[in-house]
Amino acid sequence: MVHESLVKWLNTFDLPTPVDSLSSLSDGLVIHGVLRAIAPESFEEGALKEGVSENAILKTNNIKRLLKELSSYYTSVLLQDYDADLIDPSAVASADHEEIAKLVEGVLGCAVQCDDKPQYIQRIMTLDTGAQKDMMVLTQRVLQRGEENAIDKDSSWAGDQTHDESFA
């Protein structure tokens, strides 16, 4: 059921063609398109090769590039460690639903923690009740993981740019 809910959530985005299953995400292109919608400044247009659906090596390379960009977004924008090594690019490219679900969960983390998060949370609220429940459980999990993996802002350059209420 969670896999179906992830597919329903992805279909709330303006996609070239609707996603019918997690298997159709194995080349990384749709996932990258969703990430570009969430944070276009962080996910480079044309970073992934198109037309690779029959080539396992090129699909795996796409997933590796996508994971590198995703990890960079978590580190530089969300100020969180993201362990991309927990996702097997070859398994994603082979349409392994569990691995693809882990990748989409990382995308969900971007959506619900970015500056435009109300927009993406609202998309979840448009889903049917069962899908909403699944997505909220996943959202809670990614938010908890985000807290656990927060980069110490005091020791990072980005931390110098934050505003502390006590100094206002």
CSV table of N, CA, C and O in Angstrom, one decimal, residues 44-164:
chain,number,residue,atom,x,y,z
A,44,GLU,N,20.2,20.2,-11.4
A,44,GLU,CA,20.5,20.7,-12.8
A,44,GLU,C,19.7,20.0,-13.9
A,44,GLU,O,19.6,18.8,-14.0
A,45,GLU,N,19.2,20.9,-14.7
A,45,GLU,CA,18.4,20.4,-15.9
A,45,GLU,C,19.4,19.7,-16.8
A,45,GLU,O,20.5,20.2,-17.0
A,46,GLY,N,19.0,18.6,-17.3
A,46,GLY,CA,19.8,17.8,-18.2
A,46,GLY,C,20.9,17.0,-17.6
A,46,GLY,O,21.8,16.5,-18.2
A,47,ALA,N,20.9,16.9,-16.2
A,47,ALA,CA,21.9,16.2,-15.5
A,47,ALA,C,21.9,14.7,-15.8
A,47,ALA,O,22.9,14.0,-15.7
A,48,LEU,N,20.7,14.2,-16.1
A,48,LEU,CA,20.5,12.8,-16.4
A,48,LEU,C,20.3,12.5,-17.9
A,48,LEU,O,19.8,13.3,-18.6
A,49,LYS,N,20.8,11.4,-18.3
A,49,LYS,CA,20.6,11.0,-19.7
A,49,LYS,C,19.2,10.5,-19.9
A,49,LYS,O,18.7,9.7,-19.1
A,50,GLU,N,18.6,10.9,-21.0
A,50,GLU,CA,17.3,10.4,-21.4
A,50,GLU,C,17.4,9.2,-22.4
A,50,GLU,O,18.5,9.0,-22.9
A,51,GLY,N,16.3,8.5,-22.5
A,51,GLY,CA,16.3,7.4,-23.4
A,51,GLY,C,17.2,6.2,-23.0
A,51,GLY,O,17.7,5.6,-23.9
A,52,VAL,N,17.3,6.0,-21.7
A,52,VAL,CA,18.2,4.9,-21.2
A,52,VAL,C,17.4,3.7,-20.7
A,52,VAL,O,18.0,2.8,-20.1
A,53,SER,N,16.1,3.7,-21.0
A,53,SER,CA,15.3,2.7,-20.4
A,53,SER,C,15.7,1.2,-20.6
A,53,SER,O,15.3,0.3,-19.8
A,54,GLU,N,16.4,1.0,-21.6
A,54,GLU,CA,16.8,-0.4,-21.9
A,54,GLU,C,18.3,-0.7,-21.5
A,54,GLU,O,18.8,-1.8,-21.7
A,55,ASN,N,19.0,0.3,-21.0
A,55,ASN,CA,20.4,0.1,-20.7
A,55,ASN,C,20.7,0.2,-19.2
A,55,ASN,O,20.6,1.3,-18.7
A,56,ALA,N,20.9,-0.9,-18.6
A,56,ALA,CA,21.1,-1.0,-17.2
A,56,ALA,C,22.2,-0.1,-16.7
A,56,ALA,O,22.1,0.5,-15.6
A,57,ILE,N,23.3,-0.1,-17.4
A,57,ILE,CA,24.5,0.7,-17.0
A,57,ILE,C,24.2,2.2,-17.0
A,57,ILE,O,24.5,2.9,-16.0
A,58,LEU,N,23.5,2.7,-18.1
A,58,LEU,CA,23.2,4.1,-18.1
A,58,LEU,C,22.1,4.5,-17.1
A,58,LEU,O,22.2,5.6,-16.5
A,59,LYS,N,21.2,3.6,-16.8
A,59,LYS,CA,20.2,3.8,-15.8
A,59,LYS,C,20.9,3.9,-14.4
A,59,LYS,O,20.6,4.8,-13.6
A,60,THR,N,21.8,3.0,-14.2
A,60,THR,CA,22.5,3.0,-12.9
A,60,THR,C,23.3,4.3,-12.8
A,60,THR,O,23.3,5.0,-11.7
A,61,ASN,N,23.9,4.8,-13.8
A,61,ASN,CA,24.7,6.1,-13.8
A,61,ASN,C,23.7,7.2,-13.5
A,61,ASN,O,24.1,8.2,-12.8
A,62,ASN,N,22.5,7.2,-14.1
A,62,ASN,CA,21.5,8.2,-13.8
A,62,ASN,C,21.2,8.3,-12.3
A,62,ASN,O,21.2,9.3,-11.7
A,63,ILE,N,21.0,7.1,-11.8
A,63,ILE,CA,20.6,7.0,-10.3
A,63,ILE,C,21.8,7.5,-9.5
A,63,ILE,O,21.6,8.2,-8.5
A,64,LYS,N,23.0,7.2,-9.9
A,64,LYS,CA,24.2,7.7,-9.1
A,64,LYS,C,24.2,9.2,-9.1
A,64,LYS,O,24.5,9.8,-8.1
A,65,ARG,N,24.0,9.8,-10.3
A,65,ARG,CA,24.0,11.3,-10.4
A,65,ARG,C,22.9,11.9,-9.6
A,65,ARG,O,23.1,12.9,-8.9
A,66,LEU,N,21.7,11.3,-9.7
A,66,LEU,CA,20.6,11.7,-8.9
A,66,LEU,C,20.9,11.7,-7.4
A,66,LEU,O,20.6,12.7,-6.7
A,67,LEU,N,21.5,10.6,-6.9
A,67,LEU,CA,21.8,10.5,-5.5
A,67,LEU,C,22.8,11.5,-5.1
A,67,LEU,O,22.8,12.0,-4.0
A,68,LYS,N,23.8,11.8,-6.0
A,68,LYS,CA,24.8,12.8,-5.7
A,68,LYS,C,24.2,14.2,-5.5
A,68,LYS,O,24.5,14.9,-4.5
A,69,GLU,N,23.3,14.5,-6.4
A,69,GLU,CA,22.6,15.8,-6.3
A,69,GLU,C,21.7,15.8,-5.1
A,69,GLU,O,21.6,16.9,-4.4
A,70,LEU,N,21.0,14.7,-4.8
A,70,LEU,CA,20.1,14.7,-3.6
A,70,LEU,C,20.9,14.8,-2.3
A,70,LEU,O,20.5,15.6,-1.4
A,71,SER,N,22.0,14.1,-2.2
A,71,SER,CA,22.9,14.3,-1.1
A,71,SER,C,23.4,15.7,-0.9
A,71,SER,O,23.4,16.2,0.2
A,72,SER,N,23.8,16.3,-2.0
A,72,SER,CA,24.2,17.7,-2.0
A,72,SER,C,23.1,18.6,-1.5
A,72,SER,O,23.4,19.5,-0.7
A,73,TYR,N,21.9,18.4,-1.9
A,73,TYR,CA,20.8,19.2,-1.5
A,73,TYR,C,20.6,19.1,0.0
A,73,TYR,O,20.4,20.1,0.7
A,74,TYR,N,20.6,17.9,0.5
A,74,TYR,CA,20.4,17.7,1.9
A,74,TYR,C,21.5,18.4,2.7
A,74,TYR,O,21.2,19.0,3.7
A,75,THR,N,22.7,18.2,2.3
A,75,THR,CA,23.8,18.8,3.0
A,75,THR,C,23.9,20.3,2.9
A,75,THR,O,24.0,21.0,3.9
A,76,SER,N,23.7,20.9,1.7
A,76,SER,CA,23.9,22.3,1.6
A,76,SER,C,22.7,23.2,1.8
A,76,SER,O,22.8,24.3,2.3
A,77,VAL,N,21.5,22.6,1.6
A,77,VAL,CA,20.2,23.4,1.8
A,77,VAL,C,19.5,23.0,3.1
A,77,VAL,O,19.2,23.9,3.9
A,78,LEU,N,19.3,21.7,3.3
A,78,LEU,CA,18.6,21.3,4.5
A,78,LEU,C,19.5,21.2,5.7
A,78,LEU,O,19.0,21.0,6.8
A,79,LEU,N,20.8,21.2,5.5
A,79,LEU,CA,21.8,21.1,6.5
A,79,LEU,C,21.6,19.8,7.3
A,79,LEU,O,21.6,19.8,8.6
A,80,GLN,N,21.5,18.7,6.5
A,80,GLN,CA,21.4,17.4,7.1
A,80,GLN,C,22.3,16.4,6.4
A,80,GLN,O,22.5,16.6,5.2
A,81,ASP,N,22.8,15.4,7.1
A,81,ASP,CA,23.6,14.4,6.4
A,81,ASP,C,22.5,13.5,5.7
A,81,ASP,O,21.5,13.2,6.3
A,82,TYR,N,22.9,13.0,4.5
A,82,TYR,CA,22.0,12.1,3.8
A,82,TYR,C,22.9,11.0,3.3
A,82,TYR,O,23.8,11.2,2.5
A,83,ASP,N,22.6,9.8,3.8
A,83,ASP,CA,23.4,8.7,3.5
A,83,ASP,C,22.9,8.0,2.2
A,83,ASP,O,22.1,7.1,2.2
A,84,ALA,N,23.4,8.5,1.1
A,84,ALA,CA,23.0,7.9,-0.2
A,84,ALA,C,23.5,6.5,-0.4
A,84,ALA,O,22.9,5.8,-1.2
A,85,ASP,N,24.4,6.1,0.4
A,85,ASP,CA,24.9,4.7,0.3
A,85,ASP,C,23.9,3.7,0.7
A,85,ASP,O,24.1,2.5,0.5
A,86,LEU,N,22.9,4.1,1.4
A,86,LEU,CA,21.8,3.2,1.8
A,86,LEU,C,20.9,2.8,0.7
A,86,LEU,O,20.1,1.9,0.8
A,87,ILE,N,21.1,3.4,-0.5
A,87,ILE,CA,20.3,3.1,-1.7
A,87,ILE,C,21.2,2.5,-2.7
A,87,ILE,O,22.3,3.1,-3.0
A,88,ASP,N,20.9,1.4,-3.2
A,88,ASP,CA,21.7,0.7,-4.2
A,88,ASP,C,21.2,1.1,-5.6
A,88,ASP,O,20.2,0.8,-6.1
A,89,PRO,N,22.1,1.9,-6.3
A,89,PRO,CA,21.7,2.4,-7.6
A,89,PRO,C,21.4,1.3,-8.6
A,89,PRO,O,20.5,1.4,-9.4
A,90,SER,N,22.1,0.2,-8.6
A,90,SER,CA,21.9,-0.9,-9.5
A,90,SER,C,20.5,-1.5,-9.2
A,90,SER,O,19.8,-1.9,-10.2
A,91,ALA,N,20.2,-1.6,-8.0
A,91,ALA,CA,18.8,-2.2,-7.6
A,91,ALA,C,17.7,-1.3,-8.1
A,91,ALA,O,16.7,-1.7,-8.6
A,92,VAL,N,17.9,0.0,-7.9
A,92,VAL,CA,16.9,1.0,-8.4
A,92,VAL,C,16.8,0.8,-9.9
A,92,VAL,O,15.7,0.7,-10.5
A,93,ALA,N,17.9,0.8,-10.6
A,93,ALA,CA,17.9,0.6,-12.1
A,93,ALA,C,17.3,-0.7,-12.5
A,93,ALA,O,16.7,-0.8,-13.6
A,94,SER,N,17.3,-1.7,-11.7
A,94,SER,CA,16.7,-3.0,-11.9
A,94,SER,C,15.2,-3.0,-11.5
A,94,SER,O,14.6,-4.1,-11.5
A,95,ALA,N,14.7,-1.9,-11.1
A,95,ALA,CA,13.3,-1.7,-10.7
A,95,ALA,C,12.9,-2.4,-9.4
A,95,ALA,O,11.8,-2.9,-9.3
A,96,ASP,N,13.9,-2.5,-8.5
A,96,ASP,CA,13.6,-3.0,-7.2
A,96,ASP,C,12.7,-2.0,-6.4
A,96,ASP,O,13.1,-0.9,-6.1
A,97,HIS,N,11.5,-2.4,-6.1
A,97,HIS,CA,10.5,-1.5,-5.5
A,97,HIS,C,10.9,-0.9,-4.2
A,97,HIS,O,10.7,0.2,-3.9
A,98,GLU,N,11.6,-1.8,-3.4
A,98,GLU,CA,12.0,-1.3,-2.0
A,98,GLU,C,13.1,-0.2,-2.2
A,98,GLU,O,13.1,0.8,-1.4
A,99,GLU,N,14.0,-0.4,-3.1
A,99,GLU,CA,15.1,0.6,-3.3
A,99,GLU,C,14.5,1.9,-3.9
A,99,GLU,O,14.9,3.0,-3.5
A,100,ILE,N,13.6,1.7,-4.8
A,100,ILE,CA,13.0,2.9,-5.4
A,100,ILE,C,12.2,3.7,-4.3
A,100,ILE,O,12.2,4.9,-4.3
A,101,ALA,N,11.5,2.9,-3.5
A,101,ALA,CA,10.7,3.6,-2.4
A,101,ALA,C,11.6,4.4,-1.5
A,101,ALA,O,11.2,5.5,-1.0
A,102,LYS,N,12.8,3.8,-1.2
A,102,LYS,CA,13.7,4.6,-0.3
A,102,LYS,C,14.2,5.9,-1.0
A,102,LYS,O,14.3,6.9,-0.3
A,103,LEU,N,14.4,5.8,-2.3
A,103,LEU,CA,14.8,7.0,-3.0
A,103,LEU,C,13.6,8.0,-3.0
A,103,LEU,O,13.9,9.2,-2.8
A,104,VAL,N,12.4,7.6,-3.3
A,104,VAL,CA,11.3,8.5,-3.3
A,104,VAL,C,11.0,9.1,-1.9
A,104,VAL,O,10.7,10.2,-1.8
A,105,GLU,N,11.3,8.3,-0.9
A,105,GLU,CA,11.2,8.8,0.5
A,105,GLU,C,12.2,10.0,0.7
A,105,GLU,O,11.9,11.0,1.4
A,106,GLY,N,13.4,9.9,0.1
A,106,GLY,CA,14.4,11.0,0.1
A,106,GLY,C,13.8,12.2,-0.6
A,106,GLY,O,14.0,13.4,-0.1
A,107,VAL,N,13.1,12.0,-1.7
A,107,VAL,CA,12.5,13.1,-2.4
A,107,VAL,C,11.4,13.8,-1.5
A,107,VAL,O,11.3,15.0,-1.4
A,108,LEU,N,10.6,12.9,-0.8
A,108,LEU,CA,9.6,13.4,0.1
A,108,LEU,C,10.2,14.3,1.2
A,108,LEU,O,9.7,15.4,1.5
A,109,GLY,N,11.4,13.9,1.7
A,109,GLY,CA,12.1,14.7,2.7
A,109,GLY,C,12.4,16.1,2.1
A,109,GLY,O,12.3,17.0,2.9
A,110,CYS,N,12.8,16.1,0.9
A,110,CYS,CA,13.1,17.5,0.3
A,110,CYS,C,11.8,18.3,0.2
A,110,CYS,O,11.8,19.5,0.6
A,111,ALA,N,10.7,17.7,-0.2
A,111,ALA,CA,9.5,18.4,-0.4
A,111,ALA,C,8.9,18.9,0.9
A,111,ALA,O,8.5,20.1,1.0
A,112,VAL,N,9.0,18.1,2.0
A,112,VAL,CA,8.4,18.6,3.2
A,112,VAL,C,9.3,19.4,4.1
A,112,VAL,O,8.9,19.8,5.2
A,113,GLN,N,10.5,19.6,3.7
A,113,GLN,CA,11.5,20.5,4.4
A,113,GLN,C,11.9,21.7,3.7
A,113,GLN,O,12.7,22.5,4.2
A,114,CYS,N,11.5,21.8,2.4
A,114,CYS,CA,12.0,23.0,1.6
A,114,CYS,C,11.2,24.2,2.0
A,114,CYS,O,10.3,24.2,2.8
A,115,ASP,N,11.6,25.3,1.4
A,115,ASP,CA,11.0,26.6,1.7
A,115,ASP,C,9.5,26.6,1.3
A,115,ASP,O,8.7,27.3,1.9
A,116,ASP,N,9.1,25.9,0.3
A,116,ASP,CA,7.7,25.8,-0.2
A,116,ASP,C,7.0,24.6,0.4
A,116,ASP,O,6.0,24.1,-0.2
A,117,LYS,N,7.4,24.1,1.5
A,117,LYS,CA,6.8,22.9,2.1
A,117,LYS,C,5.3,23.0,2.3
A,117,LYS,O,4.6,22.0,2.0
A,118,PRO,N,4.6,24.1,2.6
A,118,PRO,CA,3.2,24.1,2.7
A,118,PRO,C,2.5,23.6,1.4
A,118,PRO,O,1.5,22.9,1.4
A,119,GLN,N,3.1,24.0,0.2
A,119,GLN,CA,2.6,23.6,-1.1
A,119,GLN,C,2.6,22.1,-1.2
A,119,GLN,O,1.7,21.4,-1.7
A,120,TYR,N,3.7,21.5,-0.8
A,120,TYR,CA,3.9,20.0,-0.9
A,120,TYR,C,3.1,19.2,0.1
A,120,TYR,O,2.6,18.1,-0.2
A,121,ILE,N,2.9,19.8,1.3
A,121,ILE,CA,2.1,19.1,2.3
A,121,ILE,C,0.6,19.2,1.8
A,121,ILE,O,-0.1,18.2,2.0
A,122,GLN,N,0.2,20.3,1.2
A,122,GLN,CA,-1.1,20.4,0.7
A,122,GLN,C,-1.4,19.3,-0.4
A,122,GLN,O,-2.5,18.8,-0.4
A,123,ARG,N,-0.4,19.0,-1.2
A,123,ARG,CA,-0.6,17.9,-2.2
A,123,ARG,C,-0.9,16.6,-1.5
A,123,ARG,O,-1.7,15.8,-2.0
A,124,ILE,N,-0.2,16.3,-0.4
A,124,ILE,CA,-0.5,15.1,0.4
A,124,ILE,C,-2.0,15.1,0.8
A,124,ILE,O,-2.6,14.1,0.8
A,125,MET,N,-2.4,16.3,1.2
A,125,MET,CA,-3.8,16.4,1.8
A,125,MET,C,-4.9,16.2,0.7
A,125,MET,O,-6.0,15.9,1.0
A,126,THR,N,-4.5,16.2,-0.6
A,126,THR,CA,-5.4,16.0,-1.7
A,126,THR,C,-5.6,14.5,-2.0
A,126,THR,O,-6.5,14.1,-2.7
A,127,LEU,N,-4.7,13.7,-1.4
A,127,LEU,CA,-4.8,12.2,-1.7
A,127,LEU,C,-5.9,11.6,-0.9
A,127,LEU,O,-6.5,12.2,0.1
A,128,ASP,N,-6.3,10.4,-1.3
A,128,ASP,CA,-7.3,9.6,-0.5
A,128,ASP,C,-6.8,9.4,0.9
A,128,ASP,O,-5.6,9.4,1.2
A,129,THR,N,-7.7,9.1,1.8
A,129,THR,CA,-7.4,8.9,3.2
A,129,THR,C,-6.3,7.9,3.5
A,129,THR,O,-5.4,8.2,4.3
A,130,GLY,N,-6.4,6.8,2.9
A,130,GLY,CA,-5.3,5.8,3.1
A,130,GLY,C,-3.9,6.2,2.6
A,130,GLY,O,-2.9,6.1,3.4
A,131,ALA,N,-3.9,6.9,1.5
A,131,ALA,CA,-2.6,7.4,1.0
A,131,ALA,C,-2.1,8.5,1.9
A,131,ALA,O,-0.9,8.6,2.1
A,132,GLN,N,-3.0,9.4,2.4
A,132,GLN,CA,-2.6,10.4,3.3
A,132,GLN,C,-2.0,9.9,4.5
A,132,GLN,O,-0.9,10.4,5.0
A,133,LYS,N,-2.6,8.8,5.1
A,133,LYS,CA,-2.0,8.2,6.3
A,133,LYS,C,-0.6,7.7,6.0
A,133,LYS,O,0.3,7.9,6.8
A,134,ASP,N,-0.5,6.9,4.9
A,134,ASP,CA,0.8,6.4,4.5
A,134,ASP,C,1.9,7.5,4.4
A,134,ASP,O,3.0,7.4,4.9
A,135,MET,N,1.5,8.6,3.7
A,135,MET,CA,2.4,9.7,3.4
A,135,MET,C,2.7,10.4,4.7
A,135,MET,O,3.9,10.9,4.9
A,136,MET,N,1.8,10.5,5.6
A,136,MET,CA,2.1,11.2,6.9
A,136,MET,C,3.0,10.4,7.8
A,136,MET,O,3.9,11.0,8.4
A,137,VAL,N,2.9,9.1,7.7
A,137,VAL,CA,3.8,8.2,8.5
A,137,VAL,C,5.3,8.4,7.9
A,137,VAL,O,6.2,8.6,8.6
A,138,LEU,N,5.3,8.4,6.5
A,138,LEU,CA,6.6,8.6,5.9
A,138,LEU,C,7.2,10.0,6.2
A,138,LEU,O,8.4,10.2,6.4
A,139,THR,N,6.3,11.0,6.2
A,139,THR,CA,6.7,12.4,6.5
A,139,THR,C,7.3,12.5,7.9
A,139,THR,O,8.4,13.1,8.1
A,140,GLN,N,6.6,11.9,8.8
A,140,GLN,CA,7.1,11.9,10.2
A,140,GLN,C,8.5,11.2,10.3
A,140,GLN,O,9.4,11.7,11.0
A,141,ARG,N,8.6,10.1,9.5
A,141,ARG,CA,9.9,9.4,9.5
A,141,ARG,C,11.0,10.3,9.0
A,141,ARG,O,12.1,10.3,9.5
A,142,VAL,N,10.8,10.9,7.8
A,142,VAL,CA,11.8,11.7,7.3
A,142,VAL,C,12.1,13.0,8.1
A,142,VAL,O,13.3,13.4,8.2
A,143,LEU,N,11.1,13.5,8.8
A,143,LEU,CA,11.4,14.7,9.6
A,143,LEU,C,12.2,14.3,10.9
A,143,LEU,O,13.1,15.0,11.3
A,144,GLN,N,11.9,13.1,11.4
A,144,GLN,CA,12.7,12.6,12.6
A,144,GLN,C,14.1,12.3,12.1
A,144,GLN,O,15.0,12.7,12.8
A,145,ARG,N,14.2,11.7,11.0
A,145,ARG,CA,15.6,11.4,10.5
A,145,ARG,C,16.3,12.7,10.2
A,145,ARG,O,17.5,12.8,10.5
A,146,GLY,N,15.6,13.7,9.8
A,146,GLY,CA,16.3,15.0,9.6
A,146,GLY,C,16.8,15.6,10.8
A,146,GLY,O,17.9,16.2,10.9
A,147,GLU,N,16.0,15.5,11.9
A,147,GLU,CA,16.5,16.0,13.2
A,147,GLU,C,17.7,15.2,13.7
A,147,GLU,O,18.6,15.8,14.2
A,148,GLU,N,17.7,13.9,13.5
A,148,GLU,CA,18.8,13.1,13.9
A,148,GLU,C,20.0,13.3,13.1
A,148,GLU,O,21.1,13.2,13.6
A,149,ASN,N,19.9,13.7,11.9
A,149,ASN,CA,21.0,13.9,11.0
A,149,ASN,C,21.4,15.4,10.7
A,149,ASN,O,22.1,15.7,9.8
A,150,ALA,N,20.8,16.2,11.6
A,150,ALA,CA,21.1,17.7,11.4
A,150,ALA,C,22.6,17.9,11.5
A,150,ALA,O,23.3,17.4,12.4
A,151,ILE,N,23.1,18.7,10.6
A,151,ILE,CA,24.5,19.1,10.7
A,151,ILE,C,24.6,20.3,11.7
A,151,ILE,O,23.8,21.2,11.8
A,152,ASP,N,25.6,20.2,12.6
A,152,ASP,CA,25.8,21.2,13.6
A,152,ASP,C,26.0,22.6,12.9
A,152,ASP,O,27.0,22.8,12.3
A,153,LYS,N,25.0,23.4,13.0
A,153,LYS,CA,25.0,24.7,12.4
A,153,LYS,C,26.1,25.6,12.9
A,153,LYS,O,26.6,26.4,12.1
A,154,ASP,N,26.5,25.5,14.1
A,154,ASP,CA,27.5,26.3,14.7
A,154,ASP,C,28.9,26.0,14.1
A,154,ASP,O,29.7,26.9,14.0
A,155,SER,N,29.1,24.8,13.6
A,155,SER,CA,30.4,24.5,13.0
A,155,SER,C,30.4,24.6,11.5
A,155,SER,O,31.4,24.4,10.9
A,156,SER,N,29.3,25.0,10.9
A,156,SER,CA,29.2,25.1,9.4
A,156,SER,C,29.2,26.6,9.0
A,156,SER,O,28.6,27.4,9.7
A,157,TRP,N,29.7,26.9,7.8
A,157,TRP,CA,29.6,28.2,7.3
A,157,TRP,C,28.2,28.7,7.2
A,157,TRP,O,27.9,29.9,7.5
A,158,ALA,N,27.3,27.8,6.8
A,158,ALA,CA,25.9,28.2,6.6
A,158,ALA,C,25.3,28.6,7.9
A,158,ALA,O,24.4,29.5,7.9
A,159,GLY,N,25.7,28.1,9.0
A,159,GLY,CA,25.2,28.5,10.3
A,159,GLY,C,25.4,30.0,10.6
A,159,GLY,O,24.7,30.6,11.3
A,160,ASP,N,26.5,30.6,10.0
A,160,ASP,CA,26.7,32.0,10.2
A,160,ASP,C,25.6,32.8,9.6
A,160,ASP,O,25.5,34.0,9.9
A,161,GLN,N,24.9,32.2,8.7
A,161,GLN,CA,23.8,33.0,8.0
A,161,GLN,C,22.5,32.9,8.6
A,161,GLN,O,21.5,33.5,8.1
A,162,THR,N,22.3,32.1,9.7
A,162,THR,CA,21.0,32.0,10.3
A,162,THR,C,20.7,33.1,11.2
A,162,THR,O,21.6,33.9,11.7
A,163,HIS,N,19.5,33.4,11.5
A,163,HIS,CA,19.0,34.5,12.3
A,163,HIS,C,18.6,33.9,13.7
A,163,HIS,O,17.8,33.1,13.8
A,164,ASP,N,19.2,34.4,14.7
A,164,ASP,CA,18.9,34.0,16.1
A,164,ASP,C,17.9,35.0,16.7
A,164,ASP,O,18.2,36.2,16.7
